[in-house]
PDB file of C-alpha atoms in Angstrom:
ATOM      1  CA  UNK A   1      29.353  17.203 116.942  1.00  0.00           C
ATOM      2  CA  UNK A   2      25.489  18.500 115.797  1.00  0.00           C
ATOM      3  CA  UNK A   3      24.647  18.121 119.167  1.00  0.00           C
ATOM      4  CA  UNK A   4      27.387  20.617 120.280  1.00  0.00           C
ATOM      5  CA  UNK A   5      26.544  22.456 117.478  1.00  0.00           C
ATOM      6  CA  UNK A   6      22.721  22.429 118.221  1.00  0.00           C
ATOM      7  CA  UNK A   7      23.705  23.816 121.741  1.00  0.00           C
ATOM      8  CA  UNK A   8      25.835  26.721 120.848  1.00  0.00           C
ATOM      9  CA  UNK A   9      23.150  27.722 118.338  1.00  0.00           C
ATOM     10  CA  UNK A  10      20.499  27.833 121.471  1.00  0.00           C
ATOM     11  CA  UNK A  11      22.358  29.433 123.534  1.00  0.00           C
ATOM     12  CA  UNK A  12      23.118  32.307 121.320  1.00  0.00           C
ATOM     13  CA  UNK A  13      19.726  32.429 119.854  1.00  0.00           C
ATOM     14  CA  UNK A  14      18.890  33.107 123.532  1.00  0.00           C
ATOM     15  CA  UNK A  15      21.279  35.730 124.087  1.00  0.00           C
ATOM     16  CA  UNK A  16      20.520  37.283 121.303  1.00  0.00           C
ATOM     17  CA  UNK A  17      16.464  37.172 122.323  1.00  0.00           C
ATOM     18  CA  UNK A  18      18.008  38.929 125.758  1.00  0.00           C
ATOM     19  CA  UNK A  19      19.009  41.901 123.691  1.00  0.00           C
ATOM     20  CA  UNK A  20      16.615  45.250 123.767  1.00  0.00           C
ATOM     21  CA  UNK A  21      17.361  45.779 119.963  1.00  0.00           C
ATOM     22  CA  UNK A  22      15.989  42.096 118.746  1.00  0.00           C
ATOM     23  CA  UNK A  23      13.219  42.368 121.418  1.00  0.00           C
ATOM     24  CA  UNK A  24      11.819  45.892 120.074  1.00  0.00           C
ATOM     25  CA  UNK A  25      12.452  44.194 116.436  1.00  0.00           C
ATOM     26  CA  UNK A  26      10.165  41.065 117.377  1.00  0.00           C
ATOM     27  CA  UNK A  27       7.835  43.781 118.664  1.00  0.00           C
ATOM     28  CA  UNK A  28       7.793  46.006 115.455  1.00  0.00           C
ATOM     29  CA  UNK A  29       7.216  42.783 113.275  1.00  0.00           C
ATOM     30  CA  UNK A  30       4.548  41.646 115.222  1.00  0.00           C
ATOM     31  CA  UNK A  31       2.878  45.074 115.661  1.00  0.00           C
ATOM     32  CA  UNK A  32       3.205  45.477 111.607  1.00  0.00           C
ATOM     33  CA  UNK A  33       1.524  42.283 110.862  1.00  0.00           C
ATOM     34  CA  UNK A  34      -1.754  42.853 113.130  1.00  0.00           C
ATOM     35  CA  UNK A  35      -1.819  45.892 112.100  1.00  0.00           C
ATOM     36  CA  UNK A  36      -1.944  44.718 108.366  1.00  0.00           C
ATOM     37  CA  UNK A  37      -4.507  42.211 109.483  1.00  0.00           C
ATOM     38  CA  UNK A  38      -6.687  45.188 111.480  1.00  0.00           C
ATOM     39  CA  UNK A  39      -6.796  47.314 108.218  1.00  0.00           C
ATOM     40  CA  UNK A  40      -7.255  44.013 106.107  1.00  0.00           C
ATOM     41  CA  UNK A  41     -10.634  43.107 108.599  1.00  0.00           C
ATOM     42  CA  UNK A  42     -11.637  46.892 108.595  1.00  0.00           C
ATOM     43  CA  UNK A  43     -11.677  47.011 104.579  1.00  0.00           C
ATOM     44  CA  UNK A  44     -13.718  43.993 104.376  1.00  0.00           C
ATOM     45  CA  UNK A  45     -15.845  45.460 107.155  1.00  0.00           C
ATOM     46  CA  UNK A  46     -16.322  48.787 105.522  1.00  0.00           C
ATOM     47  CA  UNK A  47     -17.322  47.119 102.277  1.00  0.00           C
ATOM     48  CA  UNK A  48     -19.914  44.624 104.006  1.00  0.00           C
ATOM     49  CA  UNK A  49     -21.550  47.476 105.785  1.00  0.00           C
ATOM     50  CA  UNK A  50     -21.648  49.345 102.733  1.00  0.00           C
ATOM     51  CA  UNK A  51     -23.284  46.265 100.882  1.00  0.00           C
ATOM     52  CA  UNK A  52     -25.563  46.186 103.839  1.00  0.00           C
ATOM     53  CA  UNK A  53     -26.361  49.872 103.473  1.00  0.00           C
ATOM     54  CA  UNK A  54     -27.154  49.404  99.659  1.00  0.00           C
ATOM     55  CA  UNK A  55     -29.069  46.514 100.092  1.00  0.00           C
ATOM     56  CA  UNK A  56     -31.487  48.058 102.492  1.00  0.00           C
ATOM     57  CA  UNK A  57     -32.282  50.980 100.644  1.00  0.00           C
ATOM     58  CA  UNK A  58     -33.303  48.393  97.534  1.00  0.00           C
ATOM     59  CA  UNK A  59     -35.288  46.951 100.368  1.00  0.00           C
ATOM     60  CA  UNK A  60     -36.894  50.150 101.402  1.00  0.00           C
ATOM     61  CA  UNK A  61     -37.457  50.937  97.437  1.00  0.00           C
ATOM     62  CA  UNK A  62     -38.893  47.260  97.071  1.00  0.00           C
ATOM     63  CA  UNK A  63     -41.384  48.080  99.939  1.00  0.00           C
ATOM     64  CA  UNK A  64     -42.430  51.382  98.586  1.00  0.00           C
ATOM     65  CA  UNK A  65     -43.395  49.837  95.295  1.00  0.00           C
ATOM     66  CA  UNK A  66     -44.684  46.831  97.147  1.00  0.00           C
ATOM     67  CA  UNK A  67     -47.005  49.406  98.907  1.00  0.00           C
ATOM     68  CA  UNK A  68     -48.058  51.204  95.534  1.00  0.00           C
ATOM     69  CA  UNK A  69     -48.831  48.018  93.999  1.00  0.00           C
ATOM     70  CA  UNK A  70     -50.978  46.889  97.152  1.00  0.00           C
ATOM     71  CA  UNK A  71     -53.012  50.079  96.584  1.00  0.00           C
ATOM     72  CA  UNK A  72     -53.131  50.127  93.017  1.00  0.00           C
ATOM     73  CA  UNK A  73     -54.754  46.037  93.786  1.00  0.00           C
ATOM     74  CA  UNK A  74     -57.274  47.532  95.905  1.00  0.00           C
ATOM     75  CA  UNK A  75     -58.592  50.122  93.493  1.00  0.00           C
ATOM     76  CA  UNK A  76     -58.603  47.469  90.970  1.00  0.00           C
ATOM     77  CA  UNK A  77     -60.705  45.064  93.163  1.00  0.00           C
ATOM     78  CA  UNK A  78     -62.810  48.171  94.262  1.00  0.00           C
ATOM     79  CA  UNK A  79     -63.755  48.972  90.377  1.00  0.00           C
ATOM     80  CA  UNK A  80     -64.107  45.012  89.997  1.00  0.00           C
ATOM     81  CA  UNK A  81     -66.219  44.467  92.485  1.00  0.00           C
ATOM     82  CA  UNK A  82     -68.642  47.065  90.910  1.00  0.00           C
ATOM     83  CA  UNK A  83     -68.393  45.764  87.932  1.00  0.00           C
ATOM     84  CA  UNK A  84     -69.364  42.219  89.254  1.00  0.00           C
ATOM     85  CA  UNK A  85     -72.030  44.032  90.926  1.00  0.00           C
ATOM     86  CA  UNK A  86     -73.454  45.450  87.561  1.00  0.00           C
ATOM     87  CA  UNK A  87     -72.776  42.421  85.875  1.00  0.00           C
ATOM     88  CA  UNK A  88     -75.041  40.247  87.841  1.00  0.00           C
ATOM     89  CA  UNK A  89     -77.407  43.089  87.983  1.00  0.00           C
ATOM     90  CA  UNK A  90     -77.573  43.492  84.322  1.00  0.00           C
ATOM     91  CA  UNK A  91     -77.620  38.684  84.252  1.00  0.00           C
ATOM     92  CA  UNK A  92     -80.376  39.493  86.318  1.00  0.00           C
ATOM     93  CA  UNK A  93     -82.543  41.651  84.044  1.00  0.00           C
ATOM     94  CA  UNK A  94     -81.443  39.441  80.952  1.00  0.00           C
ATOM     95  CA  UNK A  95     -82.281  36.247  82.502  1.00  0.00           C
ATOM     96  CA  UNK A  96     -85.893  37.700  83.399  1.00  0.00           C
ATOM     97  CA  UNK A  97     -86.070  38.666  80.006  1.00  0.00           C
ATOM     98  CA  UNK A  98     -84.564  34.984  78.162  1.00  0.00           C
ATOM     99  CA  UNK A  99     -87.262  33.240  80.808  1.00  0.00           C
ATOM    100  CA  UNK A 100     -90.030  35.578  79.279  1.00  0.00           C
ATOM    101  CA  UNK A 101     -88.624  35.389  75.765  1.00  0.00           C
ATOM    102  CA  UNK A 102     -88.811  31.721  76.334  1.00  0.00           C
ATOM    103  CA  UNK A 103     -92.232  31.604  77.561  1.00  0.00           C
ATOM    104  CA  UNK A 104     -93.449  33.783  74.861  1.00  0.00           C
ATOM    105  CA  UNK A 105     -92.443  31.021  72.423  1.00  0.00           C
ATOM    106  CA  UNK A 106     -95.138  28.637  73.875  1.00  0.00           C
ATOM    107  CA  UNK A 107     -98.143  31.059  73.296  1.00  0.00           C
ATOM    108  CA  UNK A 108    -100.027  29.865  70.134  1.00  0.00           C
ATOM    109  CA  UNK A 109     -99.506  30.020  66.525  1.00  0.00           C
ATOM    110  CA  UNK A 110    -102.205  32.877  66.243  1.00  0.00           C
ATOM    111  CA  UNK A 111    -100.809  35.092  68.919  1.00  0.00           C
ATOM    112  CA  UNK A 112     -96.950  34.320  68.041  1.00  0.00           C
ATOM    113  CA  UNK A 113     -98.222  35.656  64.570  1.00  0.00           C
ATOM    114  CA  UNK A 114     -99.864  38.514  65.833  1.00  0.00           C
ATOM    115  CA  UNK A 115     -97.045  39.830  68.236  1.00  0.00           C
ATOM    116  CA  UNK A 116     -94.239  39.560  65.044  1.00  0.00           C
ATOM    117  CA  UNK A 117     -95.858  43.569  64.406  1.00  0.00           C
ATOM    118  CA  UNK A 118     -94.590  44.526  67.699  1.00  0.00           C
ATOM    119  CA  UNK A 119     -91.572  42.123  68.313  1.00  0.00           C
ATOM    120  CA  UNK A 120     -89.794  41.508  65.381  1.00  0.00           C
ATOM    121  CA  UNK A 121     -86.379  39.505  64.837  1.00  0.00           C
ATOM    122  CA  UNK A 122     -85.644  36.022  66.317  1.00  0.00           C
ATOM    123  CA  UNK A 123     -83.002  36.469  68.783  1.00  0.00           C
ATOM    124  CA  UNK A 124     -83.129  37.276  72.577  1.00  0.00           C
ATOM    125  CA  UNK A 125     -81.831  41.121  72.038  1.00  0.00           C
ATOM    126  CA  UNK A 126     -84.557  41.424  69.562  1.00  0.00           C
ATOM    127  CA  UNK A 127     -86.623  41.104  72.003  1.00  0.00           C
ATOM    128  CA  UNK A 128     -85.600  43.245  73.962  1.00  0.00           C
ATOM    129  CA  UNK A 129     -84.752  45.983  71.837  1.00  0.00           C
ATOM    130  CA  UNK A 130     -87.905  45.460  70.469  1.00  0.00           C
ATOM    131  CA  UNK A 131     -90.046  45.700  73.927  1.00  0.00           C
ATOM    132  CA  UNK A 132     -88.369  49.096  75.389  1.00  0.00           C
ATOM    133  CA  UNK A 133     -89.533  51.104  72.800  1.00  0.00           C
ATOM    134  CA  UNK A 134     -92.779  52.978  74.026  1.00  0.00           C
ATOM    135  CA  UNK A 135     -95.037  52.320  70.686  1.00  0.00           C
ATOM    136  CA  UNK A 136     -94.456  48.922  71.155  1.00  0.00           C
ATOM    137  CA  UNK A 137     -95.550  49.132  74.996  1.00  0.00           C
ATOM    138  CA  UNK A 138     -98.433  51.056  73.843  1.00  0.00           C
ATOM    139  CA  UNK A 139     -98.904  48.182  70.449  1.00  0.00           C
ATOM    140  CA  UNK A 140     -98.690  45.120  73.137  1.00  0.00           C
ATOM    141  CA  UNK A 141    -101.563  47.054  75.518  1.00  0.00           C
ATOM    142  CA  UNK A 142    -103.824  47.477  72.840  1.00  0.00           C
ATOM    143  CA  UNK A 143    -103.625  43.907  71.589  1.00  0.00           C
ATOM    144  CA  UNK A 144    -104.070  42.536  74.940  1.00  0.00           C
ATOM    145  CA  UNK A 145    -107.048  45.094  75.869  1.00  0.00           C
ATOM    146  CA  UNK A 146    -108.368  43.867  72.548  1.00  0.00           C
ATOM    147  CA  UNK A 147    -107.902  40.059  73.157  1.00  0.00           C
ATOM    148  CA  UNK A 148    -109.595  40.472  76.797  1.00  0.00           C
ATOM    149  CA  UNK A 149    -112.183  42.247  74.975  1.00  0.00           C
ATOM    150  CA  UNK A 150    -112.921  39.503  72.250  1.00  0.00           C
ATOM    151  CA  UNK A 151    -113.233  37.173  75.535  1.00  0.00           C
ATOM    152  CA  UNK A 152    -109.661  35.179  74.898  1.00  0.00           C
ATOM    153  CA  UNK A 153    -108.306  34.931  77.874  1.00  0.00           C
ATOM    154  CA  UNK A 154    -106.287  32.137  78.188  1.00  0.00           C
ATOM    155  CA  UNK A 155    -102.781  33.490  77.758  1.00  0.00           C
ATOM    156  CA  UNK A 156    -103.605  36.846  79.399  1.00  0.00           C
ATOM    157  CA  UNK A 157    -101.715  36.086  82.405  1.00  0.00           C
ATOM    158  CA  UNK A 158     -98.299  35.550  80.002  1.00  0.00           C
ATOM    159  CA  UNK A 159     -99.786  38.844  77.865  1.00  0.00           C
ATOM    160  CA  UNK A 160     -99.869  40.545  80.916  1.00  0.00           C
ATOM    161  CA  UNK A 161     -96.434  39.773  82.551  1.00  0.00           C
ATOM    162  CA  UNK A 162     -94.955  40.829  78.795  1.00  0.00           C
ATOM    163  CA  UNK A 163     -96.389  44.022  79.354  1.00  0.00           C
ATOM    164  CA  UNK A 164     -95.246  44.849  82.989  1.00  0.00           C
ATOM    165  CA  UNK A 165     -91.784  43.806  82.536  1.00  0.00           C
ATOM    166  CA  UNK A 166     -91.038  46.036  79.352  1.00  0.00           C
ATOM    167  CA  UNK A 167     -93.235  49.017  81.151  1.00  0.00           C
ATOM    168  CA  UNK A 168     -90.653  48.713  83.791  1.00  0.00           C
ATOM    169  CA  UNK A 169     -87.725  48.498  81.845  1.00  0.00           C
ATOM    170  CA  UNK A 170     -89.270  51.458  79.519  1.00  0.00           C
ATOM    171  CA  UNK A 171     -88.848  53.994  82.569  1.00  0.00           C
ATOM    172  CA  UNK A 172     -85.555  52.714  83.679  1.00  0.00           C
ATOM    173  CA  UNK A 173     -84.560  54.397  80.577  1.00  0.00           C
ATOM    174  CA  UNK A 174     -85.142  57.717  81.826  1.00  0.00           C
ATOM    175  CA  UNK A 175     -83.668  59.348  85.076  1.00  0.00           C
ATOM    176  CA  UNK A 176     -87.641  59.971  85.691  1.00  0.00           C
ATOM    177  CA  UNK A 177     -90.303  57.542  84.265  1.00  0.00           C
ATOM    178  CA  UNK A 178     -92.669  59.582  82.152  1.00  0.00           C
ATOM    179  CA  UNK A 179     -95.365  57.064  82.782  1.00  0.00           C
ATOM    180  CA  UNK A 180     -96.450  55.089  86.101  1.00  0.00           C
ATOM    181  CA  UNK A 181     -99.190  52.321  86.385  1.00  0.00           C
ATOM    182  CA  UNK A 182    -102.740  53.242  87.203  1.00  0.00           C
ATOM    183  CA  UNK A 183    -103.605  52.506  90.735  1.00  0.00           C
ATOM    184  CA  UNK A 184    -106.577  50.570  90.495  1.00  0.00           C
ATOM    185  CA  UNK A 185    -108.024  49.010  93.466  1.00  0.00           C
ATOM    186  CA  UNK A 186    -110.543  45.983  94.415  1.00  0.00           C
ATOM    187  CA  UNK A 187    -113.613  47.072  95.179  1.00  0.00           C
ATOM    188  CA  UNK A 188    -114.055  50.735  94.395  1.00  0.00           C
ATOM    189  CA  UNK A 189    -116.575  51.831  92.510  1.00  0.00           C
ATOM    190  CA  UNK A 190    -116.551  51.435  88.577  1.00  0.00           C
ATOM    191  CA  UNK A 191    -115.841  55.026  86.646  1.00  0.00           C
ATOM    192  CA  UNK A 192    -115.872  55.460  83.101  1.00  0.00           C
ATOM    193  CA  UNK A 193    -113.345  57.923  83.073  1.00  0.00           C
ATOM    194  CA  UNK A 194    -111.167  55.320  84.709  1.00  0.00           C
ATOM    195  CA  UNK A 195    -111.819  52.069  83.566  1.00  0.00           C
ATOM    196  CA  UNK A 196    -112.986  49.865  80.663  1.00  0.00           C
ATOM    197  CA  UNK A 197    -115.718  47.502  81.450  1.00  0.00           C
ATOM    198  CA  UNK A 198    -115.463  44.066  80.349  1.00  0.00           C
ATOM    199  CA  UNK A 199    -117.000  41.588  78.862  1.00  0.00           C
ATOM    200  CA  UNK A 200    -119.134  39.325  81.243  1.00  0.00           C
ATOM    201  CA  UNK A 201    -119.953  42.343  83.333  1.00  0.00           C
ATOM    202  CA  UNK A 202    -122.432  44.388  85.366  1.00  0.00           C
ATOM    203  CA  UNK A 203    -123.503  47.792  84.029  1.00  0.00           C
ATOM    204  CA  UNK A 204    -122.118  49.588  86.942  1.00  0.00           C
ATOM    205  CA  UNK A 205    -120.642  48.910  90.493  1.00  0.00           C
ATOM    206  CA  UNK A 206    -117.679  47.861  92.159  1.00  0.00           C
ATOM    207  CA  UNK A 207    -114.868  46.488  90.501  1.00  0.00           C
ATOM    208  CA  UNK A 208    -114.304  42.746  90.932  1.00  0.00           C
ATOM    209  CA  UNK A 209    -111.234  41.809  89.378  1.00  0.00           C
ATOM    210  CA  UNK A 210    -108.234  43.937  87.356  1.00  0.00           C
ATOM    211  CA  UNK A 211    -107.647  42.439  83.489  1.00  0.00           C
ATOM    212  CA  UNK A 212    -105.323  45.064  82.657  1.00  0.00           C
ATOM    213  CA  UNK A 213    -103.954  47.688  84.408  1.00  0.00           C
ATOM    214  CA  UNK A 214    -104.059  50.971  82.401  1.00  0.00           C
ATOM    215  CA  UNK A 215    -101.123  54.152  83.031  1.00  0.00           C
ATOM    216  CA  UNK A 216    -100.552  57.618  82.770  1.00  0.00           C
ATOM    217  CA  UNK A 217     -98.215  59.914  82.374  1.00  0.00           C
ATOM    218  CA  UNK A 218     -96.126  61.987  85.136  1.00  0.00           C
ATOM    219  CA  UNK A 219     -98.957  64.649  85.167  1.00  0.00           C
ATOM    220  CA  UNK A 220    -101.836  62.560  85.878  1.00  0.00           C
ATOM    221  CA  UNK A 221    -103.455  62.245  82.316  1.00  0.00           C
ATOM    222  CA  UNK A 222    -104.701  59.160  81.802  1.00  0.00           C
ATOM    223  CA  UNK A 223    -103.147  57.108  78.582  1.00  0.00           C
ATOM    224  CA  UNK A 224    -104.560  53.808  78.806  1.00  0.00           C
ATOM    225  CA  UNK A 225    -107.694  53.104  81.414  1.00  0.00           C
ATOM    226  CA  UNK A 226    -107.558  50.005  83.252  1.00  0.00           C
ATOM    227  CA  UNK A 227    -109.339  46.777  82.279  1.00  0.00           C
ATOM    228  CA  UNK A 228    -111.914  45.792  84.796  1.00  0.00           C
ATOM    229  CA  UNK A 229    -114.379  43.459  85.343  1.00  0.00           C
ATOM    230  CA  UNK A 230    -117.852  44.475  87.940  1.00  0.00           C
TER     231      UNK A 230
END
């Protein structure tokens, strides 16, 4: 009975699937539902490529920044770099001066005492505060000129490098030293307009070994002569 039933149920299910009218139906139901699909998958596109879009112009603003940040770095580690420069510069001239401050400690009681006119305070910037200023310069020259003089002249040589490095530093102070060194050589012949003989030698003739070098200023006038032995 269901299989007769079955039967007749096929067979007019394929009759019916013969007919133009069901076969232009099955089309028009098919057709509807891609085409639902087709918009469906061409929504999702257009939002993916707008996501897409969106996301690479936040890339391209990323990059920009990225770029201004990279050059902003490199004038940072431009003005760095000089800084570093000056900073070992300026270590430089501050550990020549802690070395000298250091070694002026070990001169003796009656020179330590004598120098406290000239370099006053206890402290490493003292010092050098202290040994820029020109009356000081000119202070420390006399005193050594006067200890050569007296014939003590053990702790010339530390005397001596005291004076040349604050000289030094005295015209770095000035876009033009007002003072240079007197050029004294070994050899030439003794002058008193030049030089100060002394003690332990000859009466005149050719000078034998420089004490103390004396200076002058930037027009050639002589300010201290130069400390000679002949």
């Amino acid at each position: 009975m269901n299989n007769e039933l079955d039967d007749g149920f096929i067979e007019s299910l394929m009759v019916s699937l013969q007919d133009e009218r069901v076969i232009e139906k099955i089309k028009e139901i098919a057709e509807a539902g891609s085409f639902s699909q087709m918009g469906q998958y061409k929504g999702l596109l257009r939002d993916k490529e707008k996501e897409i879009a969106r996301l690479q112009q936040e890339i391209e603003t990323k990059n920009e920044e990225i770029s201004d940040y990279q050059i902003k770095i490199n004038q940072l580690n431009e003005k760095m770099e000089a800084y570093f420069a000056e900073l070992q510069k300026r270590r430089a001239d501050y550990r020549e001066a802690e070395e000298l401050y250091e070694v002026v400690q070990q001169l003796s009681e009656p020179t330590k005492s004598s120098l406290k006119g000239i370099f006053k305070g206890g402290s490493v910037q003292d010092f050098i505060v202290c040994g820029v200023q020109y009356e000081n310069i000119s202070s420390l020259w006399d005193f050594i000129k006067n200890e050569i003089m007296e014939g003590r002249e053990q702790e010339r040589e530390i005397l001596l490098a005291l004076f040349l490095f604050f000289f030094q530093e005295h015209g770095k102070t000035y876009d033009s030293p007002l003072y240079k060194l007197q050029q004294v050589k070994m050899d030439e012949v003794f002058r008193e307009d030049l030089h100060i003989r002394a003690l332990n030698s000859k009466v005149s003739g050719d000078v034998t070994d420089i004490l103390l070098p004396g200076y002058i200023s930037i027009n050639g006038k002589t300010i201290k002569k130069s400390v000679v032995r002949i």
